[in-house]
Each structure stands twice: as structure tokens, then as C-alpha cells.
Amino acid sequence: MSQETETPLPDNDQPPIQIMVIPVTAFQQNCSLVWDPKTKAGAVIDPGGDVPTIRKAIEEQGVTVEKIVLTHGHIDHVGGAADLAAELGVPVEGPHEADRMLIERVADQARQFGVSEAKPVEPDLWLVDGDTIEMAGRTFQVLHCPGHAPGHVVFFDPELRFAFSGDVLFAGSIGRTDLPGADHATLIASIKEKLLPLGDDVSFLPGHGPASTFGHERESNPFLR
Ligand SMILES: [Zn+2]
Ligand SMILES: [Zn+2]
């Protein structure tokens, strides 16, 4: 099951990036396959599970996946990362090391949420605030946005005015803060101090549900009043 999203910029000859959303796991998490339409080189963001579905999308689009990128350590985002990384022979980058505990205890998360076994993954690179990360031929800024998970990171492309926000901010909602290591005030601070200042015009694709813009959320999101 998959759906193609609109690219963040209007079509010229070729869009600057292609993004295909692949909903995975019982949580319908937005795993994203992103690639450079010129070179077909790309990355998989948050392969939470359903690895065969992700592999099929990669094959159908003819993308050469160079890396797996993780926003945070919850099972619906990392559950398939170890298997996919092994099958593709690619490195795993992110999240921030503050999520090490969550990732190491991914089997406990599987039990807690009643989903099938998930293997812990050992990221090749932990990210910190201010890092940059190469994906799909583009350079994304790394923003450390704790609150939903202590090591949550968001990826922002300033030229495209586009961000992958994981479970920090959703269209009309915010990430839950009733899980271990979560904190409501910290999450609100991450959104108000790190994300919204990037600009009202910035579009974002969250870890669940539809895309939105920071401007729309600043004005209408009931959690940000
Ligand atoms: Zn989460
Ligand atoms: Zn999630």
C-alpha cells in the first residue's frame, strides 16, 4: 500500500526531489522513500516495519537507496530498520543518541504495543543539533526536537522550504507525551523555538497523517495556542 505525495516545488522539467509515502505498521506510519529524480539515488526515512512493502516500492521506483535515516526511536519508525539495512547493505543515520535506550528496548516496545517482533538497530551515526545530512542529492539541516522522544530529530531543507517532522508536529495535533522519556513542555518548546521560527511557508510531512505548513499549524493547531 503506497501513495505518491506532491513534490514540495512545482514541476519544471524535473522536480528537485521525489517523495513517496509508504504507510507502514498498524500505526500507519509515514515511511518515506526520497530520491533525486536525476540520479535515482535516495534514502528511506523511518522504515518502521513492513519491509517487503518498502522493498517493493524501492524496486518499482528504481531507486538506489544509499542510507536509512531515523527521526526517533519508537517502534513504528525503527522496527524495520535493522532488516532493511542488512538487506540493502546501507548505513543507518540518526536519531540523536538520547534515543539509544528506546532503540535498544525495541523488543519491549513491540510487546507493549502488541506488534510482531522488531530487532534493535545499531545506528552508524548519531546526529546532533546543527548537523547536516545528505539525502536524495540534497542537504538537510538536523534539528534536535525532544519532547515526544528525547532523541527526536527533524530534517529541514531550507531551499525547498520543506521538513520531515516525525512525531513532533502533526496537522492539527502534536506528538504524544505519555511515553517514557517524553515531556509536554519540552515538546511545545521544541515546536515553538525550533520549528515555527523556520517560517510560515515551510511545508512538513509528519510521521502520521497528512502534510501541512508551519504557518497553518501556528494559526490553527489547538495545542499551540
Ligand atoms: Zn513516536
Ligand atoms: Zn510514530
mmCIF file of C-alpha atoms and ligand atoms in Angstrom:
data_model
loop_
_atom_site.group_PDB
_atom_site.id
_atom_site.type_symbol
_atom_site.label_atom_id
_atom_site.label_comp_id
_atom_site.label_asym_id
_atom_site.label_seq_id
_atom_site.Cartn_x
_atom_site.Cartn_y
_atom_site.Cartn_z
ATOM 1 C CA MET A 1 0.000 0.000 0.000
ATOM 2 C CA SER A 2 1.513 3.307 -1.029
ATOM 3 C CA GLN A 3 0.634 6.721 -2.259
ATOM 4 C CA GLU A 4 2.626 9.371 -4.070
ATOM 5 C CA THR A 5 2.674 12.813 -2.488
ATOM 6 C CA GLU A 6 3.020 16.079 -4.315
ATOM 7 C CA THR A 7 6.593 17.238 -4.538
ATOM 8 C CA PRO A 8 7.310 20.353 -2.491
ATOM 9 C CA LEU A 9 8.010 22.524 -5.544
ATOM 10 C CA PRO A 10 6.058 22.775 -8.794
ATOM 11 C CA ASP A 11 7.172 20.605 -11.679
ATOM 12 C CA ASN A 12 9.680 22.172 -14.020
ATOM 13 C CA ASP A 13 11.418 19.648 -16.179
ATOM 14 C CA GLN A 14 12.152 17.579 -13.133
ATOM 15 C CA PRO A 15 11.240 18.248 -9.522
ATOM 16 C CA PRO A 16 14.207 18.793 -7.171
ATOM 17 C CA ILE A 17 13.223 15.772 -5.090
ATOM 18 C CA GLN A 18 10.750 12.902 -5.247
ATOM 19 C CA ILE A 19 8.955 11.733 -2.127
ATOM 20 C CA MET A 20 6.858 8.595 -1.918
ATOM 21 C CA VAL A 21 4.978 7.922 1.288
ATOM 22 C CA ILE A 22 4.677 4.264 2.249
ATOM 23 C CA PRO A 23 2.345 3.793 5.229
ATOM 24 C CA VAL A 24 3.806 1.031 7.438
ATOM 25 C CA THR A 25 2.773 -0.879 10.554
ATOM 26 C CA ALA A 26 -0.568 -0.897 12.339
ATOM 27 C CA PHE A 27 0.184 2.741 13.242
ATOM 28 C CA GLN A 28 0.107 3.763 9.538
ATOM 29 C CA GLN A 29 3.441 5.455 9.968
ATOM 30 C CA ASN A 30 4.582 7.588 7.011
ATOM 31 C CA CYS A 31 7.754 5.814 5.939
ATOM 32 C CA SER A 32 9.206 7.994 3.169
ATOM 33 C CA LEU A 33 11.224 6.950 0.150
ATOM 34 C CA VAL A 34 13.027 10.063 -1.085
ATOM 35 C CA TRP A 35 15.209 10.338 -4.156
ATOM 36 C CA ASP A 36 16.912 12.617 -6.649
ATOM 37 C CA PRO A 37 14.988 12.255 -9.928
ATOM 38 C CA LYS A 38 18.175 12.904 -11.930
ATOM 39 C CA THR A 39 20.354 10.218 -10.355
ATOM 40 C CA LYS A 40 17.701 7.994 -8.713
ATOM 41 C CA ALA A 41 19.879 7.989 -5.575
ATOM 42 C CA GLY A 42 17.871 8.177 -2.401
ATOM 43 C CA ALA A 43 17.133 7.278 1.197
ATOM 44 C CA VAL A 44 14.447 5.636 3.306
ATOM 45 C CA ILE A 45 13.218 7.638 6.280
ATOM 46 C CA ASP A 46 11.712 5.735 9.238
ATOM 47 C CA PRO A 47 11.231 2.155 7.987
ATOM 48 C CA GLY A 48 9.085 1.129 10.957
ATOM 49 C CA GLY A 49 8.112 -2.260 9.544
ATOM 50 C CA ASP A 50 6.537 -3.981 6.535
ATOM 51 C CA VAL A 51 9.993 -4.271 4.993
ATOM 52 C CA PRO A 52 8.775 -6.268 1.938
ATOM 53 C CA THR A 53 6.358 -3.419 1.091
ATOM 54 C CA ILE A 54 9.202 -0.905 1.326
ATOM 55 C CA ARG A 55 11.477 -3.122 -0.810
ATOM 56 C CA LYS A 56 8.739 -3.369 -3.459
ATOM 57 C CA ALA A 57 8.359 0.435 -3.610
ATOM 58 C CA ILE A 58 12.137 0.881 -3.933
ATOM 59 C CA GLU A 59 12.206 -1.626 -6.773
ATOM 60 C CA GLU A 60 9.191 -0.172 -8.582
ATOM 61 C CA GLN A 61 10.663 3.325 -8.482
ATOM 62 C CA GLY A 62 14.139 2.109 -9.454
ATOM 63 C CA VAL A 63 15.764 3.976 -6.570
ATOM 64 C CA THR A 64 19.299 3.229 -5.391
ATOM 65 C CA VAL A 65 18.974 3.563 -1.628
ATOM 66 C CA GLU A 66 22.170 4.937 -0.083
ATOM 67 C CA LYS A 67 21.109 5.146 3.547
ATOM 68 C CA ILE A 68 18.362 4.732 6.103
ATOM 69 C CA VAL A 69 17.530 7.779 8.186
ATOM 70 C CA LEU A 70 15.681 7.727 11.534
ATOM 71 C CA THR A 71 13.785 10.576 13.229
ATOM 72 C CA HIS A 72 13.404 8.848 16.607
ATOM 73 C CA GLY A 73 13.456 5.509 18.387
ATOM 74 C CA HIS A 74 9.798 4.444 18.532
ATOM 75 C CA ILE A 75 8.984 1.051 17.111
ATOM 76 C CA ASP A 76 6.724 2.308 14.312
ATOM 77 C CA HIS A 77 9.713 4.314 12.995
ATOM 78 C CA VAL A 78 12.670 1.968 13.616
ATOM 79 C CA GLY A 79 11.148 -1.543 13.715
ATOM 80 C CA GLY A 80 12.205 -2.486 10.174
ATOM 81 C CA ALA A 81 15.495 -0.568 10.084
ATOM 82 C CA ALA A 82 17.819 -3.438 11.076
ATOM 83 C CA ASP A 83 16.381 -5.832 8.478
ATOM 84 C CA LEU A 84 16.225 -3.232 5.699
ATOM 85 C CA ALA A 85 19.784 -2.034 6.395
ATOM 86 C CA ALA A 86 21.070 -5.626 6.296
ATOM 87 C CA GLU A 87 19.162 -6.464 3.114
ATOM 88 C CA LEU A 88 20.280 -3.324 1.273
ATOM 89 C CA GLY A 89 23.756 -3.145 2.819
ATOM 90 C CA VAL A 90 23.383 0.535 3.714
ATOM 91 C CA PRO A 91 24.190 2.594 6.827
ATOM 92 C CA VAL A 92 21.649 3.920 9.324
ATOM 93 C CA GLU A 93 21.891 7.590 10.334
ATOM 94 C CA GLY A 94 20.091 9.158 13.304
ATOM 95 C CA PRO A 95 18.390 9.794 15.532
ATOM 96 C CA HIS A 96 20.104 11.701 18.402
ATOM 97 C CA GLU A 97 21.857 9.423 20.886
ATOM 98 C CA ALA A 98 19.338 10.359 23.601
ATOM 99 C CA ASP A 99 17.086 7.730 21.961
ATOM 100 C CA ARG A 100 19.641 4.930 22.434
ATOM 101 C CA MET A 101 17.594 3.459 25.288
ATOM 102 C CA LEU A 102 14.397 3.414 23.219
ATOM 103 C CA ILE A 103 16.136 1.722 20.295
ATOM 104 C CA GLU A 104 17.835 -0.872 22.474
ATOM 105 C CA ARG A 105 14.477 -1.722 24.048
ATOM 106 C CA VAL A 106 12.588 -2.010 20.770
ATOM 107 C CA ALA A 107 11.587 -5.606 21.634
ATOM 108 C CA ASP A 108 9.921 -4.293 24.820
ATOM 109 C CA GLN A 109 8.119 -1.690 22.713
ATOM 110 C CA ALA A 110 6.927 -4.480 20.412
ATOM 111 C CA ARG A 111 5.446 -6.345 23.374
ATOM 112 C CA GLN A 112 3.927 -3.187 24.843
ATOM 113 C CA PHE A 113 2.154 -2.273 21.619
ATOM 114 C CA GLY A 114 1.286 -5.827 20.661
ATOM 115 C CA VAL A 115 3.147 -5.820 17.356
ATOM 116 C CA SER A 116 5.322 -8.588 15.961
ATOM 117 C CA GLU A 117 8.986 -8.817 16.930
ATOM 118 C CA ALA A 118 11.262 -5.976 15.979
ATOM 119 C CA LYS A 119 15.052 -6.086 16.068
ATOM 120 C CA PRO A 120 17.124 -3.351 17.667
ATOM 121 C CA VAL A 121 19.223 -1.442 15.152
ATOM 122 C CA GLU A 122 22.676 -0.010 15.795
ATOM 123 C CA PRO A 123 22.852 3.368 14.041
ATOM 124 C CA ASP A 124 26.135 4.005 12.209
ATOM 125 C CA LEU A 125 25.856 7.683 13.010
ATOM 126 C CA TRP A 126 24.099 9.526 15.839
ATOM 127 C CA LEU A 127 23.031 13.045 14.922
ATOM 128 C CA VAL A 128 23.189 16.257 16.933
ATOM 129 C CA ASP A 129 21.511 19.619 16.530
ATOM 130 C CA GLY A 130 23.205 21.657 13.814
ATOM 131 C CA ASP A 131 24.407 18.643 11.811
ATOM 132 C CA THR A 132 23.598 18.369 8.153
ATOM 133 C CA ILE A 133 22.612 15.161 6.425
ATOM 134 C CA GLU A 134 22.714 14.311 2.710
ATOM 135 C CA MET A 135 19.581 12.687 1.289
ATOM 136 C CA ALA A 136 18.419 12.387 -2.307
ATOM 137 C CA GLY A 137 21.194 14.682 -3.516
ATOM 138 C CA ARG A 138 20.145 17.441 -1.122
ATOM 139 C CA THR A 139 21.437 18.774 2.183
ATOM 140 C CA PHE A 140 19.021 18.751 5.117
ATOM 141 C CA GLN A 141 19.627 20.534 8.408
ATOM 142 C CA VAL A 142 19.254 18.436 11.563
ATOM 143 C CA LEU A 143 17.183 19.951 14.371
ATOM 144 C CA HIS A 144 17.130 18.176 17.734
ATOM 145 C CA CYS A 145 13.487 18.430 18.894
ATOM 146 C CA PRO A 146 12.978 16.490 22.161
ATOM 147 C CA GLY A 147 9.643 16.191 23.966
ATOM 148 C CA HIS A 148 7.914 13.311 22.177
ATOM 149 C CA ALA A 149 11.120 11.274 22.360
ATOM 150 C CA PRO A 150 14.344 12.560 23.950
ATOM 151 C CA GLY A 151 16.434 11.961 20.836
ATOM 152 C CA HIS A 152 13.925 13.082 18.198
ATOM 153 C CA VAL A 153 15.371 14.916 15.206
ATOM 154 C CA VAL A 154 13.666 16.828 12.377
ATOM 155 C CA PHE A 155 15.157 17.201 8.883
ATOM 156 C CA PHE A 156 14.787 20.577 7.149
ATOM 157 C CA ASP A 157 15.733 21.622 3.615
ATOM 158 C CA PRO A 158 15.911 25.443 3.697
ATOM 159 C CA GLU A 159 15.891 25.777 -0.108
ATOM 160 C CA LEU A 160 12.853 23.571 -0.631
ATOM 161 C CA ARG A 161 11.181 25.067 2.465
ATOM 162 C CA PHE A 162 10.309 21.516 3.493
ATOM 163 C CA ALA A 163 10.744 19.412 6.640
ATOM 164 C CA PHE A 164 10.271 15.817 7.757
ATOM 165 C CA SER A 165 8.842 16.378 11.240
ATOM 166 C CA GLY A 166 8.437 12.809 12.504
ATOM 167 C CA ASP A 167 6.146 12.729 15.540
ATOM 168 C CA VAL A 168 6.954 16.227 16.836
ATOM 169 C CA LEU A 169 4.192 18.080 14.993
ATOM 170 C CA PHE A 170 1.183 16.802 13.040
ATOM 171 C CA ALA A 171 -1.524 18.516 11.011
ATOM 172 C CA GLY A 172 -3.848 19.659 13.814
ATOM 173 C CA SER A 173 -2.027 17.827 16.592
ATOM 174 C CA ILE A 174 1.306 17.167 18.302
ATOM 175 C CA GLY A 175 3.215 14.070 19.353
ATOM 176 C CA ARG A 176 2.012 12.160 22.394
ATOM 177 C CA THR A 177 3.878 12.753 25.633
ATOM 178 C CA ASP A 178 2.669 9.831 27.757
ATOM 179 C CA LEU A 179 5.561 7.541 26.760
ATOM 180 C CA PRO A 180 8.902 7.025 28.556
ATOM 181 C CA GLY A 181 11.257 9.976 28.127
ATOM 182 C CA ALA A 182 8.508 12.265 26.833
ATOM 183 C CA ASP A 183 7.654 15.682 28.264
ATOM 184 C CA HIS A 184 4.867 18.019 27.171
ATOM 185 C CA ALA A 185 6.553 21.345 27.996
ATOM 186 C CA THR A 186 9.739 20.225 26.251
ATOM 187 C CA LEU A 187 7.756 19.246 23.152
ATOM 188 C CA ILE A 188 5.942 22.594 22.985
ATOM 189 C CA ALA A 189 9.287 24.385 23.385
ATOM 190 C CA SER A 190 10.781 22.329 20.531
ATOM 191 C CA ILE A 191 7.885 23.273 18.248
ATOM 192 C CA LYS A 192 7.769 26.949 19.185
ATOM 193 C CA GLU A 193 11.516 27.572 19.412
ATOM 194 C CA LYS A 194 12.905 25.268 16.704
ATOM 195 C CA LEU A 195 10.223 24.596 14.086
ATOM 196 C CA LEU A 196 7.850 27.572 13.837
ATOM 197 C CA PRO A 197 10.692 30.134 13.519
ATOM 198 C CA LEU A 198 11.754 28.397 10.282
ATOM 199 C CA GLY A 199 8.855 30.199 8.613
ATOM 200 C CA ASP A 200 5.118 30.044 7.996
ATOM 201 C CA ASP A 201 5.757 28.991 4.394
ATOM 202 C CA VAL A 202 7.560 25.777 5.361
ATOM 203 C CA SER A 203 5.682 22.589 4.417
ATOM 204 C CA PHE A 204 6.184 19.496 6.517
ATOM 205 C CA LEU A 205 5.434 15.809 6.260
ATOM 206 C CA PRO A 206 4.797 14.266 9.685
ATOM 207 C CA GLY A 207 5.203 10.685 10.822
ATOM 208 C CA HIS A 208 1.447 10.134 10.715
ATOM 209 C CA GLY A 209 -1.375 11.726 8.725
ATOM 210 C CA PRO A 210 -1.339 14.435 6.066
ATOM 211 C CA ALA A 211 1.206 17.165 5.337
ATOM 212 C CA SER A 212 0.688 20.780 6.446
ATOM 213 C CA THR A 213 2.615 24.042 6.827
ATOM 214 C CA PHE A 214 4.109 25.609 9.942
ATOM 215 C CA GLY A 215 2.013 28.737 9.263
ATOM 216 C CA HIS A 216 -1.234 26.790 9.188
ATOM 217 C CA GLU A 217 -0.343 24.995 12.430
ATOM 218 C CA ARG A 218 0.792 28.203 14.138
ATOM 219 C CA GLU A 219 -2.634 29.699 13.427
ATOM 220 C CA SER A 220 -4.953 26.732 13.896
ATOM 221 C CA ASN A 221 -3.308 23.912 15.863
ATOM 222 C CA PRO A 222 -5.190 23.749 19.212
ATOM 223 C CA PHE A 223 -2.056 22.537 21.039
ATOM 224 C CA LEU A 224 -0.095 25.667 20.102
ATOM 225 C CA ARG A 225 -2.496 28.294 21.457
HETATM 226 ZN ZN ZN B 1 6.876 8.362 18.043
HETATM 227 ZN ZN ZN B 2 5.036 7.387 15.198
#
